XYZ file of C-alpha atoms in Angstrom:
674
model
C 118.480 56.077 105.265
C 114.776 55.934 104.623
C 111.938 57.576 106.635
C 108.661 55.970 105.780
C 105.157 55.573 106.925
C 102.573 52.749 106.664
C 99.235 54.274 105.701
C 95.776 52.734 104.795
C 92.073 52.517 105.834
C 91.356 50.800 109.063
C 91.822 47.037 108.916
C 93.740 46.903 105.628
C 96.710 45.464 107.434
C 99.144 48.162 108.368
C 100.259 46.842 111.781
C 100.259 43.262 110.474
C 102.616 44.306 107.655
C 104.794 46.341 109.892
C 105.288 43.445 112.296
C 106.580 41.173 109.302
C 108.855 43.942 108.218
C 110.384 44.047 111.709
C 110.650 40.256 111.783
C 112.283 39.590 108.404
C 114.679 42.768 109.097
C 115.820 41.048 112.203
C 114.438 43.772 114.482
C 111.997 41.324 116.343
C 112.444 37.611 117.059
C 108.981 36.642 116.563
C 106.080 38.028 114.903
C 103.440 39.851 116.993
C 99.835 39.430 115.887
C 97.240 42.251 116.196
C 94.348 39.686 116.854
C 96.215 38.262 119.980
C 97.053 41.748 121.298
C 100.780 41.147 120.903
C 101.773 43.554 118.071
C 104.933 45.308 118.963
C 103.704 48.601 117.347
C 100.347 48.464 119.141
C 101.923 48.869 122.626
C 99.095 50.829 124.342
C 96.705 48.662 126.454
C 93.709 50.066 124.645
C 95.339 49.256 121.263
C 95.699 45.717 122.297
C 92.167 45.401 123.752
C 90.395 47.104 120.825
C 92.708 45.554 118.160
C 93.253 48.996 116.393
C 96.114 51.437 116.079
C 95.474 54.702 118.207
C 98.935 56.262 118.255
C 101.409 56.346 115.534
C 104.460 54.232 116.766
C 108.065 54.809 115.659
C 110.769 52.369 115.135
C 114.134 51.914 113.441
C 115.443 48.897 111.547
C 117.996 47.774 109.055
C 117.923 46.071 105.588
C 120.695 45.338 103.240
C 122.770 48.132 104.753
C 120.081 50.721 104.786
C 118.583 52.341 108.084
C 114.759 52.456 107.669
C 112.741 54.634 110.049
C 109.206 53.366 110.109
C 105.961 55.163 111.630
C 102.979 52.795 111.831
C 99.947 55.232 111.447
C 96.311 54.623 112.604
C 93.570 53.882 110.075
C 90.511 55.190 111.906
C 89.422 58.593 110.869
C 89.144 59.726 114.425
C 92.831 59.686 114.751
C 93.533 61.661 111.618
C 95.948 63.955 113.445
C 98.320 61.192 114.043
C 98.479 60.441 110.289
C 98.794 64.104 109.351
C 101.688 64.697 111.713
C 103.442 61.546 110.614
C 103.177 62.347 106.822
C 104.471 65.890 107.529
C 107.760 64.527 108.508
C 108.110 61.470 106.317
C 109.931 61.185 102.955
C 108.019 58.334 101.674
C 104.963 55.929 102.340
C 103.715 52.474 101.747
C 100.031 52.702 100.940
C 98.253 49.409 101.598
C 95.201 48.409 99.837
C 92.628 45.669 100.859
C 92.365 43.076 97.864
C 88.703 42.687 98.494
C 87.729 46.118 99.105
C 90.181 48.182 97.013
C 90.267 51.909 97.608
C 88.236 52.648 100.748
C 87.027 55.952 102.247
C 90.042 56.589 104.610
C 92.502 55.418 101.796
C 91.464 58.467 99.927
C 91.768 60.696 102.868
C 95.371 59.468 103.705
C 96.159 59.654 100.041
C 94.880 63.439 99.929
C 97.331 64.053 103.112
C 100.149 62.404 101.300
C 99.599 64.624 98.168
C 99.511 67.716 100.285
C 102.947 66.963 101.854
C 104.260 65.754 98.491
C 105.054 62.329 99.823
C 106.141 59.642 97.103
C 104.517 56.300 97.674
C 104.549 52.517 96.802
C 101.490 50.442 96.952
C 100.976 46.906 98.426
C 97.731 44.895 97.896
C 97.338 42.961 101.057
C 94.951 40.015 101.993
C 95.205 38.355 98.579
C 94.268 35.080 100.342
C 90.846 36.415 101.305
C 87.530 35.250 99.629
C 86.820 37.778 96.987
C 90.408 39.068 96.542
C 90.800 40.572 93.002
C 94.235 42.160 92.473
C 93.391 43.421 88.861
C 90.051 45.044 90.261
C 92.143 46.850 92.919
C 94.574 48.278 90.191
C 91.505 49.743 88.233
C 89.953 51.155 91.372
C 93.292 53.007 92.399
C 93.389 54.412 88.861
C 89.854 55.619 88.906
C 89.698 56.953 92.515
C 93.177 58.260 93.221
C 93.987 59.381 89.637
C 97.498 58.148 89.397
C 99.364 55.927 86.872
C 99.206 52.740 88.697
C 101.993 50.091 87.537
C 101.990 46.545 88.899
C 105.468 45.500 89.494
C 104.064 41.954 90.430
C 100.975 40.027 89.471
C 99.659 37.289 91.822
C 99.860 33.489 90.988
C 96.390 32.309 92.113
C 93.981 34.176 94.432
C 91.993 33.561 97.649
C 93.129 30.176 99.173
C 95.072 29.222 95.961
C 97.308 32.350 96.375
C 100.901 30.953 96.515
C 103.190 33.757 95.358
C 103.679 36.421 92.781
C 105.251 36.901 89.305
C 108.012 39.577 89.270
C 107.349 41.532 86.041
C 110.911 43.196 86.173
C 112.882 39.984 86.494
C 110.084 37.729 84.714
C 110.488 35.283 87.579
C 107.997 33.429 89.687
C 108.434 33.985 93.502
C 107.125 31.529 96.129
C 107.522 31.654 99.887
C 108.760 28.735 101.900
C 109.570 28.079 105.538
C 106.933 30.329 107.082
C 107.645 32.938 104.587
C 111.494 33.194 105.707
C 112.702 31.962 102.300
C 111.900 33.069 98.816
C 112.282 30.618 95.980
C 112.701 31.963 92.309
C 111.809 29.930 89.417
C 110.903 30.253 85.781
C 107.261 31.292 84.908
C 104.890 28.416 84.628
C 103.981 28.072 80.954
C 100.241 28.303 81.899
C 100.737 31.828 83.332
C 103.477 32.867 80.652
C 100.932 34.856 78.365
C 99.367 36.811 81.171
C 102.795 37.736 82.532
C 103.855 38.853 79.133
C 100.781 40.893 78.754
C 101.479 42.622 82.147
C 104.937 43.098 81.421
C 104.210 44.926 78.243
C 101.777 47.303 80.181
C 104.527 47.958 82.647
C 106.971 49.110 79.796
C 104.024 51.046 77.998
C 103.078 52.945 81.343
C 106.652 53.602 82.213
C 107.384 54.877 78.786
C 104.776 57.586 79.377
C 106.897 59.199 82.115
C 110.458 58.009 80.865
C 112.138 59.298 77.621
C 114.931 56.577 77.841
C 112.470 53.739 78.107
C 110.525 55.302 75.087
C 113.635 55.572 73.064
C 114.920 51.951 73.693
C 111.226 50.556 73.208
C 110.852 52.322 69.725
C 114.538 51.144 68.843
C 113.283 47.569 69.669
C 116.305 47.130 71.996
C 116.237 44.990 75.263
C 115.396 46.918 78.265
C 117.342 45.711 81.312
C 115.914 45.246 84.847
C 118.353 47.904 86.452
C 117.070 50.473 83.951
C 113.483 49.698 84.595
C 114.163 50.042 88.396
C 116.192 53.167 88.048
C 113.429 54.787 85.722
C 110.576 53.588 88.355
C 112.566 55.207 91.169
C 112.841 58.541 89.256
C 109.061 58.625 88.493
C 108.091 57.662 92.064
C 110.169 60.550 93.491
C 108.271 62.898 91.287
C 105.009 61.367 92.408
C 104.196 60.328 88.765
C 103.374 56.572 89.340
C 102.471 54.225 91.985
C 104.217 50.863 91.586
C 102.184 47.953 92.989
C 103.052 44.764 94.883
C 100.833 41.991 96.115
C 100.863 39.686 99.221
C 99.124 38.258 102.238
C 100.980 39.525 105.288
C 99.099 37.479 107.701
C 100.437 34.375 105.877
C 103.850 35.895 105.530
C 103.619 36.085 101.764
C 105.001 39.131 99.883
C 106.596 41.155 102.487
C 110.314 41.061 101.575
C 109.802 42.503 98.068
C 107.927 45.503 99.697
C 111.062 46.175 101.956
C 113.184 46.016 98.888
C 110.830 48.459 97.195
C 111.298 50.927 100.196
C 115.036 50.830 99.714
C 114.817 50.846 95.788
C 112.021 53.348 94.948
C 111.462 55.695 97.991
C 113.614 58.604 98.600
C 116.530 59.132 101.008
C 116.344 62.303 103.130
C 118.586 64.253 100.838
C 116.655 63.150 97.675
C 113.190 64.322 99.044
C 112.005 67.738 98.126
C 113.780 70.184 100.640
C 111.661 71.531 103.517
C 110.421 75.110 103.261
C 110.794 77.482 106.133
C 110.622 81.059 106.823
C 113.616 83.295 107.937
C 112.458 85.635 110.590
C 115.563 87.867 110.407
C 115.350 88.391 106.547
C 111.437 88.086 106.496
C 111.697 85.702 103.345
C 110.824 82.110 102.533
C 113.661 79.708 102.036
C 114.145 76.029 101.186
C 116.256 73.906 103.546
C 118.574 71.298 102.089
C 119.143 68.153 104.015
C 122.756 68.746 105.198
C 124.229 67.230 108.520
C 126.963 69.877 108.463
C 124.504 72.792 108.123
C 122.811 74.944 110.941
C 120.815 72.781 113.267
C 116.882 72.780 112.492
C 114.325 70.227 113.540
C 110.547 69.906 113.743
C 108.831 68.699 116.759
C 105.972 66.568 115.378
C 104.740 64.669 118.358
C 104.775 64.762 122.147
C 104.094 61.756 124.166
C 104.143 61.978 128.028
C 106.241 59.353 129.999
C 105.632 58.782 133.730
C 109.321 58.839 134.526
C 110.989 60.825 131.804
C 108.462 63.531 131.219
C 107.648 64.815 127.783
C 109.121 62.799 124.891
C 109.535 65.195 121.944
C 109.635 63.326 118.690
C 111.727 65.331 116.357
C 112.560 65.122 112.699
C 115.925 66.911 111.888
C 115.959 68.836 108.460
C 119.377 70.325 108.889
C 122.582 69.970 111.023
C 122.519 68.058 114.188
C 121.886 68.256 118.053
C 124.234 66.589 120.568
C 122.862 65.023 123.696
C 123.186 67.489 126.660
C 123.363 70.587 124.360
C 121.228 73.522 124.358
C 118.332 73.947 121.927
C 116.556 77.135 120.820
C 112.751 77.037 120.319
C 112.402 79.510 117.342
C 108.655 80.184 117.629
C 108.812 80.655 121.438
C 111.993 82.503 121.386
C 113.131 80.350 124.413
C 116.290 78.150 125.189
C 115.693 74.588 126.215
C 118.001 71.608 127.032
C 118.206 68.412 125.123
C 119.052 66.279 128.153
C 119.071 62.947 126.493
C 118.531 61.714 122.772
C 116.655 58.452 122.261
C 116.156 56.164 119.222
C 112.596 54.706 119.616
C 111.269 51.267 119.068
C 107.760 51.453 119.718
C 107.622 52.122 123.389
C 111.254 50.910 124.158
C 114.271 53.105 123.484
C 118.091 53.277 123.131
C 120.327 56.229 123.803
C 121.931 58.246 120.849
C 124.857 60.596 121.063
C 123.551 62.974 118.344
C 120.456 63.289 116.215
C 121.508 64.595 112.627
C 119.793 65.756 109.463
C 117.325 63.293 108.036
C 116.937 61.278 111.185
C 114.088 60.915 113.394
C 114.595 60.680 117.216
C 113.283 61.637 120.675
C 114.561 64.497 122.819
C 113.990 64.371 126.386
C 114.265 67.736 128.588
C 112.345 70.148 126.443
C 109.397 71.313 128.569
C 108.085 74.153 126.464
C 107.886 72.577 123.137
C 104.515 71.567 121.513
C 103.456 69.787 118.416
C 104.538 71.899 115.473
C 107.343 73.908 117.053
C 110.546 74.444 115.138
C 113.885 73.993 117.168
C 117.312 75.364 115.898
C 119.758 77.901 116.815
C 119.526 81.633 117.760
C 121.988 82.580 115.013
C 119.607 81.178 112.145
C 116.037 81.820 113.315
C 114.082 79.876 110.601
C 110.495 78.691 111.168
C 109.385 75.473 109.596
C 105.902 75.290 107.972
C 103.229 74.477 110.771
C 101.100 71.543 110.656
C 97.335 72.018 110.004
C 94.856 70.068 112.205
C 91.259 69.568 111.553
C 88.993 71.136 114.198
C 87.200 69.136 116.915
C 83.517 68.490 116.142
C 82.289 66.749 119.331
C 82.235 67.463 122.869
C 81.446 66.009 126.168
C 81.424 67.225 129.814
C 83.805 65.565 132.439
C 84.129 66.196 136.187
C 85.880 64.238 138.892
C 84.027 62.202 141.236
C 85.477 64.074 144.309
C 86.426 67.849 144.493
C 89.916 67.033 145.749
C 90.598 65.414 142.151
C 89.588 68.745 140.371
C 93.287 69.924 139.990
C 94.552 66.401 139.173
C 91.991 66.082 136.414
C 92.998 69.562 134.885
C 96.700 68.324 134.863
C 95.869 65.224 133.214
C 93.722 66.948 130.512
C 96.576 69.309 129.923
C 99.047 66.530 129.350
C 96.586 64.729 126.983
C 95.895 67.977 125.167
C 99.736 68.528 124.689
C 100.029 65.021 123.269
C 97.159 65.344 120.859
C 96.398 68.696 118.938
C 92.885 67.684 118.028
C 91.900 67.341 121.726
C 90.930 70.718 123.300
C 89.491 71.672 126.758
C 87.580 74.473 127.957
C 85.670 75.530 131.059
C 81.910 76.431 130.764
C 81.581 79.774 132.390
C 78.081 79.370 133.491
C 78.310 75.832 134.875
C 81.940 75.469 135.717
C 82.075 72.125 133.862
C 85.052 70.981 131.974
C 84.158 70.436 128.367
C 86.444 68.271 126.406
C 86.257 68.112 122.463
C 87.681 65.698 119.873
C 87.334 64.353 116.465
C 84.590 61.702 117.127
C 82.928 59.442 119.594
C 85.740 56.755 119.472
C 88.299 59.482 119.888
C 86.796 60.813 123.103
C 86.089 57.243 124.262
C 89.659 56.375 124.018
C 90.882 59.516 125.868
C 88.271 59.063 128.623
C 89.301 55.258 129.104
C 93.005 56.588 129.443
C 92.049 58.925 132.195
C 90.002 56.241 134.163
C 92.508 53.402 133.509
C 95.923 54.791 132.759
C 95.862 57.685 135.149
C 93.476 55.810 137.573
C 91.203 58.857 138.297
C 87.531 58.432 138.794
C 85.402 60.773 136.625
C 81.866 61.191 135.565
C 81.297 61.795 131.926
C 78.172 63.599 130.185
C 76.559 62.725 126.763
C 78.315 63.769 123.460
C 77.441 67.262 122.267
C 78.010 68.858 118.977
C 80.736 71.434 118.876
C 79.390 74.582 116.897
C 81.457 77.438 115.623
C 80.538 81.094 115.098
C 81.415 83.505 112.395
C 80.160 86.904 110.986
C 78.140 87.721 107.871
C 78.981 91.356 107.278
C 81.948 93.754 107.258
C 82.119 96.176 110.241
C 84.573 98.682 111.532
C 84.973 99.567 115.229
C 87.066 101.851 117.304
C 87.757 100.790 120.936
C 89.052 103.192 123.622
C 90.581 101.667 126.845
C 91.743 103.519 129.962
C 92.230 102.039 133.402
C 94.169 103.319 136.357
C 96.276 100.456 138.027
C 98.449 101.162 141.031
C 98.134 104.925 140.366
C 99.263 104.518 136.794
C 97.168 105.249 133.864
C 96.932 102.382 131.169
C 95.528 103.686 127.934
C 94.952 102.315 124.326
C 92.929 103.058 121.185
C 92.535 100.725 118.346
C 90.380 100.831 115.166
C 89.705 97.270 113.835
C 87.829 96.127 110.684
C 86.350 92.513 110.743
C 84.989 90.734 107.459
C 83.902 87.298 106.752
C 86.541 84.988 104.955
C 85.627 82.336 102.399
C 84.313 79.356 104.315
C 87.226 76.959 105.148
C 89.920 79.746 104.787
C 90.270 80.035 108.579
C 90.905 83.106 110.746
C 93.428 85.738 109.511
C 94.958 88.590 111.381
C 96.329 91.416 109.247
C 98.268 94.607 110.678
C 97.538 97.588 108.365
C 98.055 100.602 110.816
C 100.901 103.018 110.691
C 103.728 101.806 112.909
C 104.703 105.369 113.642
C 102.952 107.355 116.387
C 103.928 110.789 116.108
C 107.703 110.901 115.845
C 108.359 107.615 117.604
C 107.869 104.027 116.383
C 105.547 101.967 118.289
C 107.576 99.298 120.111
C 107.244 95.732 118.778
C 106.047 94.660 122.330
C 102.851 96.701 121.815
C 102.337 95.374 118.378
C 102.804 91.847 119.572
C 100.188 92.465 122.433
C 97.690 93.730 119.915
C 98.241 90.511 117.731
C 97.929 88.320 121.022
C 94.775 90.016 122.016
C 93.017 89.356 118.829
C 94.182 85.954 118.057
C 93.215 85.005 121.652
C 89.695 86.291 120.869
C 89.289 83.929 117.886
C 88.877 81.056 120.147
C 86.636 82.689 122.788
C 83.621 83.176 120.578
C 81.205 86.138 119.863
C 77.781 85.538 121.408
C 77.637 81.861 122.502
C 81.336 81.322 123.338
C 82.117 78.864 120.555
C 85.260 79.375 118.675
C 85.223 81.752 115.802
C 86.269 80.671 112.230
C 86.635 82.299 108.870
C 87.041 85.895 110.129
C 89.769 88.312 108.743
C 90.560 90.941 111.407
C 92.472 93.944 110.073
C 94.053 96.647 112.494
C 93.705 99.871 110.686
C 94.742 102.416 113.292
C 96.438 102.671 116.692
C 96.742 105.482 119.045
C 99.931 105.251 121.134
C 101.396 107.224 123.886
C 104.848 106.638 125.519
C 103.332 107.767 128.847
C 100.278 105.617 129.104
C 100.618 102.842 126.439
C 101.328 99.585 128.099
C 101.136 95.901 126.758
C 98.398 95.193 129.178
C 96.277 98.033 127.864
C 96.718 97.187 124.146
C 96.095 93.483 124.654
C 92.800 94.095 126.480
C 91.852 96.922 124.114
C 92.409 94.723 121.012
C 90.333 91.830 122.625
C 87.466 94.277 123.368
C 87.666 95.765 119.877
C 87.430 92.487 118.226
C 84.471 91.316 120.380
C 82.422 94.445 119.813
C 83.144 94.674 116.053
C 82.030 91.019 115.594
C 78.699 91.576 117.656
C 77.984 94.363 115.106
C 78.750 92.188 112.096
C 75.607 89.971 112.092
C 77.045 86.922 113.950
C 75.928 83.552 112.846
C 76.157 79.867 114.249
C 77.700 77.158 112.146
C 77.279 73.537 112.571
C 79.755 70.713 111.459
C 78.651 68.719 108.444
C 80.080 65.184 108.280
C 81.171 63.221 105.258
C 79.336 59.845 105.742
C 80.720 56.691 104.083
C 78.568 53.687 104.259
C 79.292 50.133 103.204
C 76.228 47.691 102.844
C 75.292 44.502 101.294
C 73.095 45.003 97.976
C 69.808 43.798 99.938
C 69.763 46.815 102.408
C 70.917 49.760 100.294
C 67.353 51.144 99.949
C 66.855 51.248 103.797
C 70.224 52.456 104.495
C 69.930 55.342 102.044
C 66.427 56.306 103.511
C 67.858 56.051 107.193
C 70.486 58.712 106.053
C 68.073 61.078 104.403
C 65.590 60.720 107.503
C 68.473 62.253 109.520
C 68.815 65.416 107.232
C 71.454 63.728 105.171
C 72.176 64.224 101.415
C 73.227 61.290 99.219
C 76.246 62.403 97.072
C 77.013 59.068 95.286
C 76.518 55.300 95.191
C 79.077 52.883 93.856
C 78.272 48.997 93.255
C 81.066 46.714 93.911
C 80.987 42.927 93.488
C 79.527 42.039 96.976
C 78.756 45.417 98.399
C 77.388 48.943 97.778
C 79.364 51.926 98.840
C 77.183 55.075 99.589
C 78.655 58.469 100.194
C 76.575 61.206 101.840
C 76.751 64.430 103.992
C 74.766 64.778 107.239
C 74.853 67.347 110.216
C 76.796 65.873 113.063
C 73.908 66.521 115.655
C 71.681 64.128 113.744
C 74.441 61.150 113.574
C 74.444 60.376 117.332
C 73.239 56.884 117.931
C 73.420 56.108 113.987
C 75.221 52.835 114.422
C 72.271 51.402 116.432
C 69.681 52.312 113.825
C 71.992 51.189 111.038
C 72.465 47.679 112.566
C 68.759 47.195 113.026
C 67.889 47.880 109.347
C 70.780 45.942 107.912
C 70.860 42.982 110.241
C 74.091 44.147 111.567
C 75.818 43.676 108.176
C 76.253 47.537 107.105
C 79.047 49.747 108.613
C 79.764 53.267 108.331
C 82.481 55.948 109.122
C 82.196 59.720 109.739
C 84.757 62.245 108.848
C 84.456 66.050 109.333
C 83.607 67.771 105.900
C 82.868 71.440 106.618
C 80.891 73.990 108.716
C 77.829 75.554 107.353
C 75.126 77.830 108.712
C 72.920 76.017 111.091
C 69.511 75.550 109.568
C 66.424 75.883 111.713
C 65.441 72.236 111.599
């Protein structure tokens, strides 16, 4: 079995390549084209209309006796959460590069995500038939930007319109595609290309010897190095993320796809070969590693929720250990609640087939779990292990939304609740002063897609405001505060006293809750429910702001003392007291307002680079670097989010519509008085 993802910058050909993989493995009987809106993996109406991937789609296919679970991920930076959660549960990935553009901004982002989750990769240089395609330039670009040993397994024969096939450097054979790409023909290398092939074969052996002692020994001894040995050594190095083997092709013209499917099987890990998942045993309070064992205790991660009109919530689950049977009981470890796995399905994009059970290493969908959310661990009560949570970026842009009629208010709230459960980077809050619903997301396109879904998919009329920046609040000094709470409810006194210390954390570290108080109060121990109530009160306050109501970031809150009495201490009192203590402490700790700073990646023809750079600096941006390529210049900059609204219109006007840009959240910094 192989669990793999297809990842790349927008428009590098991820979905097109996935469609070919499904066709050649016999999963689909005709090739769906993205441009015609017929791609199997782009099943959402908006994906077909816009020609982009919005939601990661999962499917399963078979090749030479191997089961391959594929997740096709989006390339657009606004849907980075989809990529993040896919890479979290995958064992390997195919990184696709554009043969003309090389390593693009979003390629670097997804590469960093793959590195964080330690996902081994194989590379595929697509669009070799395009004007300006240059395989060897891409090889160098990958080495320089991604800082990994890049080993071409193939080199192309011809380029642009004369691209006809590849030379396999392991077998030293030429491969051509005939019959619409269905058949591969192998032949001896053409004499005119023999010298180039030999040069790159020597480079392959040389680079491989840097990570393999066996290859080094055989090379120094002058022995023949066999193809099976090369493959097995490449596999070992790929599993350790030491090298990136590279293939070439043109998916749109059905050239070069089958060797990539072979590479998935040959070089990427099976679930039991991938690094074991790490978890935290709640009983023993220790971190453990979880081997992939179908006969072990059941443990899985819910990595995606998708709402279905008829079936309700579809919970996409990656199993790490043991198995779940259809109709069995499932324990949500984090929420300490039991749920039922009514049905288990194997997904093929938006279609499905039933399964009897879901076992370690596999990916499937469980129907019937109502409480589960993205990032939840499901397992058994006897072995309470929490898997590592997924990290998602903070939303940076907001719009107000309200229904056209008052009677639709509750319906809109229900729809927004469903969408926020599906997408962890989409948040909703109600403005206390105006009563408006404010929705926040990763970018203008992200919110546009969500609003279109509300209007079209859920058929609800709504009025939408203009985009606004989502700020954050933090503190700039250390403060201690003691809060006393006392309230008589239904004739019973509820009392609590908490001393809290708040201090600013390093920017980007996030919020942290620490309990450093004595758990004894007099002779008795403070009940765990009270301690949980204190934690709830403080962690809930992180999201409600200090002065202006924006979420707080980078604050460390430490509880240093608790006064508890059996007679008056209630959960309600301690939760309320903790929340009030946090608010008051932060108000005294010199609160500051932070604004989102965006990383701006611009691509422009040489003629307009001056105008484009000056446009960025006019908007308060700072140029970080400039990189000249053959036909374009790449400019990297940072600029405040609030100055980037409407940037596309200005950019088109100064570049005659030929420059493009992408925005990605970089960091928060103190809002300057501009």
